[in-house]
Each structure stands twice: as structure tokens, then as C-alpha cells.
C-alpha positions in Angstrom: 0.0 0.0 0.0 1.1 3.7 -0.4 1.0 5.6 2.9 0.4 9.7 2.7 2.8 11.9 4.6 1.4 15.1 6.1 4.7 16.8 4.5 5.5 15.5 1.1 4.2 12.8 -1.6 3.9 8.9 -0.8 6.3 6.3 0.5 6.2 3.5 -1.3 5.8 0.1 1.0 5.7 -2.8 -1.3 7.5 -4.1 -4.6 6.9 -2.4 -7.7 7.9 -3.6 -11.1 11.7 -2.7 -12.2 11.3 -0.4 -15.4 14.8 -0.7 -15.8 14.6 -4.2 -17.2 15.9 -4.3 -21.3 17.0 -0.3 -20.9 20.2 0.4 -22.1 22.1 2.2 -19.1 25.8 3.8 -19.6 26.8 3.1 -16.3 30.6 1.2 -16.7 29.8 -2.5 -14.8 32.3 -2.9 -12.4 32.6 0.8 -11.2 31.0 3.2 -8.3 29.4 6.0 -9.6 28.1 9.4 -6.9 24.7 9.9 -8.2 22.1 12.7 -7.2 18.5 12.7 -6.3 16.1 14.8 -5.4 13.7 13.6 -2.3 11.1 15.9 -0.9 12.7 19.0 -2.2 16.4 18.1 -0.9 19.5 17.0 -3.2 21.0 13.6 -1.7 23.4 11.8 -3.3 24.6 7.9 -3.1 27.5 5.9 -4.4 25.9 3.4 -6.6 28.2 0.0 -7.7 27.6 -2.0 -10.8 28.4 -5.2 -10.9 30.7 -6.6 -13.3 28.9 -8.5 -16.6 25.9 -6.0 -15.8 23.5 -7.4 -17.9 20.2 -5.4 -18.5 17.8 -8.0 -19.3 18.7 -10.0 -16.2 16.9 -8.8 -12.4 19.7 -8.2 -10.2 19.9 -8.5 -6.6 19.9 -4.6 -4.7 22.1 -3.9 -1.8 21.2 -0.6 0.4 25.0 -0.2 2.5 24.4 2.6 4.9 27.1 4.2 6.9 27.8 5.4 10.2 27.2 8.8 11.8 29.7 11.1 11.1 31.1 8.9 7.8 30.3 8.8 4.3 28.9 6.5 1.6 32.7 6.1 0.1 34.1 5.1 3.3 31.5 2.9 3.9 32.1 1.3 0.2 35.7 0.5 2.0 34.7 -0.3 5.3 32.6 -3.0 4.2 34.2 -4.4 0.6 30.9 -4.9 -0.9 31.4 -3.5 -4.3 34.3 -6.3 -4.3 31.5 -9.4 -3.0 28.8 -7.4 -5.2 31.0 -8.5 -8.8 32.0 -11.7 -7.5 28.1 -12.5 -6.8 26.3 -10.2 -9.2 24.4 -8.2 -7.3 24.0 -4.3 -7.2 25.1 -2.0 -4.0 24.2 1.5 -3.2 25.7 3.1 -0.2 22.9 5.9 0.3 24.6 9.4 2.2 23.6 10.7 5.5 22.3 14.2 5.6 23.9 16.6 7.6 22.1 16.7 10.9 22.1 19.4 14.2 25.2 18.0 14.8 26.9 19.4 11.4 27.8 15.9 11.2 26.4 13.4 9.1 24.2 10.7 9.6 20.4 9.0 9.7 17.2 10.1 11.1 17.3 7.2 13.6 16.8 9.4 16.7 14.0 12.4 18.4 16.8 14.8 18.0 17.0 14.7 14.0 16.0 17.4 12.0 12.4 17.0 11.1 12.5 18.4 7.9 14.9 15.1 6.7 13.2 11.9 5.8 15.3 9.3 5.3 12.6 6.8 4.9 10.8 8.6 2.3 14.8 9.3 0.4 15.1 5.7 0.3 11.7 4.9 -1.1 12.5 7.6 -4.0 16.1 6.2 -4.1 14.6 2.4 -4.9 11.7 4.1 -7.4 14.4 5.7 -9.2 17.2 2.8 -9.1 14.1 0.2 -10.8 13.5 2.6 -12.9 17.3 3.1 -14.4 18.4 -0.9 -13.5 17.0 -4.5 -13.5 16.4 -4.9 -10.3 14.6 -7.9 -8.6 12.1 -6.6 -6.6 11.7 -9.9 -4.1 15.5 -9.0 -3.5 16.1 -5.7 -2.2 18.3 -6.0 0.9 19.4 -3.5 3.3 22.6 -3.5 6.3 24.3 -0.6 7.7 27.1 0.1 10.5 26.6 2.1 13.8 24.0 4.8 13.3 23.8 3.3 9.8 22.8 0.0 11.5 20.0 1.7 13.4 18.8 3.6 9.7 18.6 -0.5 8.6 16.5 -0.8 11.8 14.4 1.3 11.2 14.0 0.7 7.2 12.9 -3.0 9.0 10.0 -0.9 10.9 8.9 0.5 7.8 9.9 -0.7 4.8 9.7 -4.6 5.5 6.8 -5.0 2.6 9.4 -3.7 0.2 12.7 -4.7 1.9 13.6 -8.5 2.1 15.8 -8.9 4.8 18.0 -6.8 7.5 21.4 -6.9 8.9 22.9 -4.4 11.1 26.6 -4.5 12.5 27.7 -2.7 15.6 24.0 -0.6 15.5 22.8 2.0 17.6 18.7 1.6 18.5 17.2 4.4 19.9 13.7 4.4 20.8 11.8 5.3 17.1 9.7 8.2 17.7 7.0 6.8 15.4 7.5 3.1 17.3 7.8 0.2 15.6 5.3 -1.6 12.9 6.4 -4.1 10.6 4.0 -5.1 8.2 5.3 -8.4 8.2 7.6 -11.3 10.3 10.7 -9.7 9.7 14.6 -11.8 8.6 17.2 -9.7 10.6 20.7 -10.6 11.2 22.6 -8.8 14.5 26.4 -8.9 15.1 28.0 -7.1 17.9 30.9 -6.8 19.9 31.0 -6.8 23.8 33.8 -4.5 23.7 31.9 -1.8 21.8 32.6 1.6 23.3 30.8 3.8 21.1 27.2 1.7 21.5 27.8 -0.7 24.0 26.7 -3.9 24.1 24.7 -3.8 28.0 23.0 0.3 26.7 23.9 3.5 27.2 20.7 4.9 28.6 22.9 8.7 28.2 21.3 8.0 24.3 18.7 5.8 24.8 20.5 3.0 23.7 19.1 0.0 24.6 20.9 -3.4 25.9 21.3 -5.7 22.9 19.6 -8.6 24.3 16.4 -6.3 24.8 16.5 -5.1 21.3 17.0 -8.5 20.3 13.8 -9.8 22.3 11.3 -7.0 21.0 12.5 -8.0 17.3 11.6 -11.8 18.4 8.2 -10.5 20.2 7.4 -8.4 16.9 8.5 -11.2 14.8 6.3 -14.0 17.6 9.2 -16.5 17.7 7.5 -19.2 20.2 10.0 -20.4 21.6 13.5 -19.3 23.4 17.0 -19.0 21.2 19.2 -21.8 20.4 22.7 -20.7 21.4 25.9 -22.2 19.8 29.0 -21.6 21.2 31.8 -23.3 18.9 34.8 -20.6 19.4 36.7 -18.9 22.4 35.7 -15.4 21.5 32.0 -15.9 19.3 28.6 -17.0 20.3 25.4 -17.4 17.8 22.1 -17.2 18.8 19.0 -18.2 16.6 15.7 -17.5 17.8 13.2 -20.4 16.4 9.5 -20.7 15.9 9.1 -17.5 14.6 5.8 -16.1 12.1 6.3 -17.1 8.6 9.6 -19.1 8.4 11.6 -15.0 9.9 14.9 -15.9 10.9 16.6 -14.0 13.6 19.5 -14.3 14.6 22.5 -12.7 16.3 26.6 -13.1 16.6 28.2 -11.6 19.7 31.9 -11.4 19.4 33.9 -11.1 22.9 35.8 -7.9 22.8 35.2 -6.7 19.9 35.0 -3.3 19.6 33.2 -0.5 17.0 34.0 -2.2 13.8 32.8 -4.2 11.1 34.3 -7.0 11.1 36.7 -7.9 8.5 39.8 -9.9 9.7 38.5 -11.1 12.8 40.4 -13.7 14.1 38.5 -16.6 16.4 39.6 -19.7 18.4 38.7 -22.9 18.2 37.9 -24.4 21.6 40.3 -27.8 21.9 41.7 -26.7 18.3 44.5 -24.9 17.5 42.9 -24.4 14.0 41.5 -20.6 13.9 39.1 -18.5 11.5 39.0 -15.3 10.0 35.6 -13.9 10.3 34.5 -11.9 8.2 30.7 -10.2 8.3 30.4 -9.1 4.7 30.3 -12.6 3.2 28.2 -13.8 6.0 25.8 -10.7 5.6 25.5 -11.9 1.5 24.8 -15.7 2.6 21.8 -14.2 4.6 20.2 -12.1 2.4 20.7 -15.0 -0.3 18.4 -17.3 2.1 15.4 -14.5 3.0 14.2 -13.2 -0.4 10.9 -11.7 -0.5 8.0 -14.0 0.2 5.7 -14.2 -2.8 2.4 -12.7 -2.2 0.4 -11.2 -4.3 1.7 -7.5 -4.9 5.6 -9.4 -5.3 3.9 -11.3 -7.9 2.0 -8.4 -9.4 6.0 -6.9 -9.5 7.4 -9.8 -10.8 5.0 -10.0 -13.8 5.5 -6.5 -14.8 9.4 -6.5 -14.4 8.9 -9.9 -17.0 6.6 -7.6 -19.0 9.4 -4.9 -19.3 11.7 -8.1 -20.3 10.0 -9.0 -23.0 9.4 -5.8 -24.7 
């Protein structure tokens, strides 16, 4: 459905056909590209990555990368080596930039102190009707993860884009209380991975922000999401424990990764121990983050399939 705002036009909440299918596009596969749109009367701009062997009549899996407060969509593209997984798997990224908030600094409308004049859900509905509308896009694949403040944007995207948005990872995310609360229209996939030694959102709260205790967020996602039954907890390394919450409304996976001492990162070349093994692990999110999305496309209901058709249409024009 298409919800009014009381200050600007309509966000978009579930999958629309991708126009883009069959157009010819001269954006170089295999490159980043800064791009500009216009969302409620306010230039943003993103850094939008082409897969290599781009092929315009094929739908392509969409990445939304979001960054951290205070960073940018380039350092994000680096932070995370997406754009590298992204033309090894064939998928498209777009690392969406923060606005510039009361802070001066950059970042995502996570918060009660953000400027109300910026919607950053309504930039990336616009952002996704304009990236179908240039690309062949798959529209039961649109994925979204983020870092930090970025992680709490992907948070919130799972509030209220979940009809349009497959599936959710955050790393290291901040979760302040939404102003708005939060609604999903839908059991929600979300993957969580944090370290205990975080000391910018710590992994027990920071009530100075309203930050809550991870295990707290992690139980309202599994009440939202009405996972029956408690989370099965596997701890096969020294420094790493998964949980998986089980039972949950329509097949939604949570599940979460605390690392011991980790701090504020993503985590790239995290090394972990093998209890009664001196065999060790690099762990590294960004692969694990493209494994998840791969397993939680969106479910086919009727308004996916009503996309999917069209976006075939567009194919065979």
C-alpha cells in the first residue's frame, strides 16, 4: 500500500515492477558511480556500484549499504568491501549518504533529535523508485545493512519498509527508541552482530542515548516477529557466540553473533579460536551478511507477484 505523509508525496511500502529491465544504461559494470536525487525538495546523493557483466535484461539483486554517523557513503564502500563481493556474486550495491544533521555531522534520522524536515525513509523509497526505474532490479531481492548509526537507519528501514525490503542486517547498530514506534507489516529476517567491547554503543546500553541493551532489542525483534520459543545458542569458538531464535511467524529468521571484545567495527579480519583446536578463523561479516540475504528473499504474495510480472513484462518488450 502507499502511505500519505502530512509533509510531502507517498512512500512506497511494497514491490513495484523494475522499469529498468531491457533499458540500455551507460553506467561502466564494475565501477562506483556518486549519483544525485532529489527527495522531498532536498539533493542527496549515493554511491551506486555496478556489478561486473551487468546485464540489463537479467533482475539483479539490490544492496542498500548505509554508513555510520559522522562517515560517508565512500568510506562505507571501503569499510565493508561490498562492491568487491557485489562482482564476484552479481548483485548491485548503493551506499545511500547521510544528511547533515544538528550536529553538522552526518548521519540517519534514527533518533527524536534529527531534524524534522529530513526523511530518510521517504529518500530511500525515491532512491529504490528511481534505481528500478534506471536498472533490473529484482524486486523480491532488495536487501538492506548498515554500521553504527547506519545499522540503526537498517533498523528502522525493517519498521517500515519490511513490505518492500527482504531482509536486515545491522553490525555494531545504535537503537534508539523510534519516535513513530515500531510496525512491521510483516515477520521480519534480521541478522545482528556485535561486539562486547563496543565503546561507542555498548553492548549492555547507554541509557545517556537511549540505547538499549542488545539482548532487549533482540527480544522485542523476536516478540514483533512472535518467535515461540527461546533461542538456540551455539558456542563453537573462544571469542563468538550465535544465537537463533526459532518458531518465529512465517519461516523470519533472527539471529544474532556476539563477538567477545570486539570493539566499534565491522568486522573484516576477525580472528577466532577454536575451543580444543589450535585451528583458527578469519571472520569476516560481509560474506556472512550476502549468505543471509541469499536465504530470505521476499516471500511471494500477491503484490511481489503483481511486480514480478511486470518486471517480465518490461523483459520481453
Amino acid at each position: 500500500m502507499m502511505v500519505p505523509l502530512l509533509n510531502g508525496g507517498p512512500i512506497i511500502t511494497h514491490p513495484i515492477a523494475s522499469a529498468g529491465c531491457g533499458k540500455l544504461s551507460s553506467f561502466v559494470p564494475g565501477t562506483s558511480f556518486n549519483q544525485k536525487i532529489t527527495s522531498e525538495g532536498i539533493v542527496r546523493s549515493y554511491l551506486l556500484h555496478i556489478p561486473l557483466h551487468y546485464n540489463a535484461i537479467r533482475p539483479y539483486p539490490l544492496v542498500l549499504n548505509f554508513h555510520g554517523h559522522s562517515s560517508t557513503s565512500l568510506q562505507q564502500e571501503r569499510r565493508t568491501g561490498f562492491s568487491t563481493l557485489a562482482d564476484q556474486s552479481g548483485s548491485i550495491v548503493v551506499y545511500p549518504q547521510g544528511a547533515i544533521g544538528p550536529d553538522h555531522l552526518t548521519g540517519w534520522d534514527t533518533g527524536p533529535l534529527w531534524d524534522p524536515k529530513v526523511n530518510d525513509v521517504l529518500f530511500v523509497s525515491d532512491l529504490l523508485n528511481q534505481l528500478q526505474t534506471e536498472l533490473c532490479i529484482d524486486p523480491t531481492r532488495i536487501y538492506a545493512t548498515g554500521f553504527s548509526n547506519g545499522g540503526g537507519m537498517t533498523n528502522k528501514l525493517a519498521c517500515d519498509l519490511s513490505g518492500r525490503i527482504a531482509a536486515f542486517v545491522s553490525v555494531a547498530g545504535s537503537y534508539p527508541p523510534l519516535p513513530g514506534g515500531c510496525h512491521p507489516s510483516r515477520a521480519v529476517s534480521i541478522l545482528e552482530i556485535h561486539g562486547t567491547g563496543d565503546p561507542v554503543v555498548p553492548y549492555n546500553g547507554l541509557p545517556s542515548k537511549n540505547y538499549p541493551p542488545i539482548d532487549q532489542w533482540l527480544q522485542q525483534w523476536a516478540t514483533r516477529n512472535e518467535c515461540t520459543r527461546r533461542p538456540i545458542i551455539s558456542v563453537n569458538a573462544k571469542n563468538i557466540m550465535g544465537e537463533e531464535w526459532v518458531g518465529c511467524q512465517d519461516n523470519a529468521e533472527l539471529i544474532h553473533y556476539r563477538i567477545q571484545r570486539m570493539g566499534h567495527t565491522w568486522p573484516i579480519h576477525i580472528v577466532i579460536h577454536y575451543k580444543g583446536n589450535a585451528k583458527t578463523m578469519i571472520f569476516n561479516a560481509t560474506p556472512l551478511i550476502w549468505a543471509f540475504f541469499q536465504a530470505h528473499p521476499l516471500s511471494t504474495t500477491e503484490k511481489v507477484s503483481e511486480a514480478l510480472t511486470k518486471t517480465e513484462q518490461h523483459l520481453t518488450r
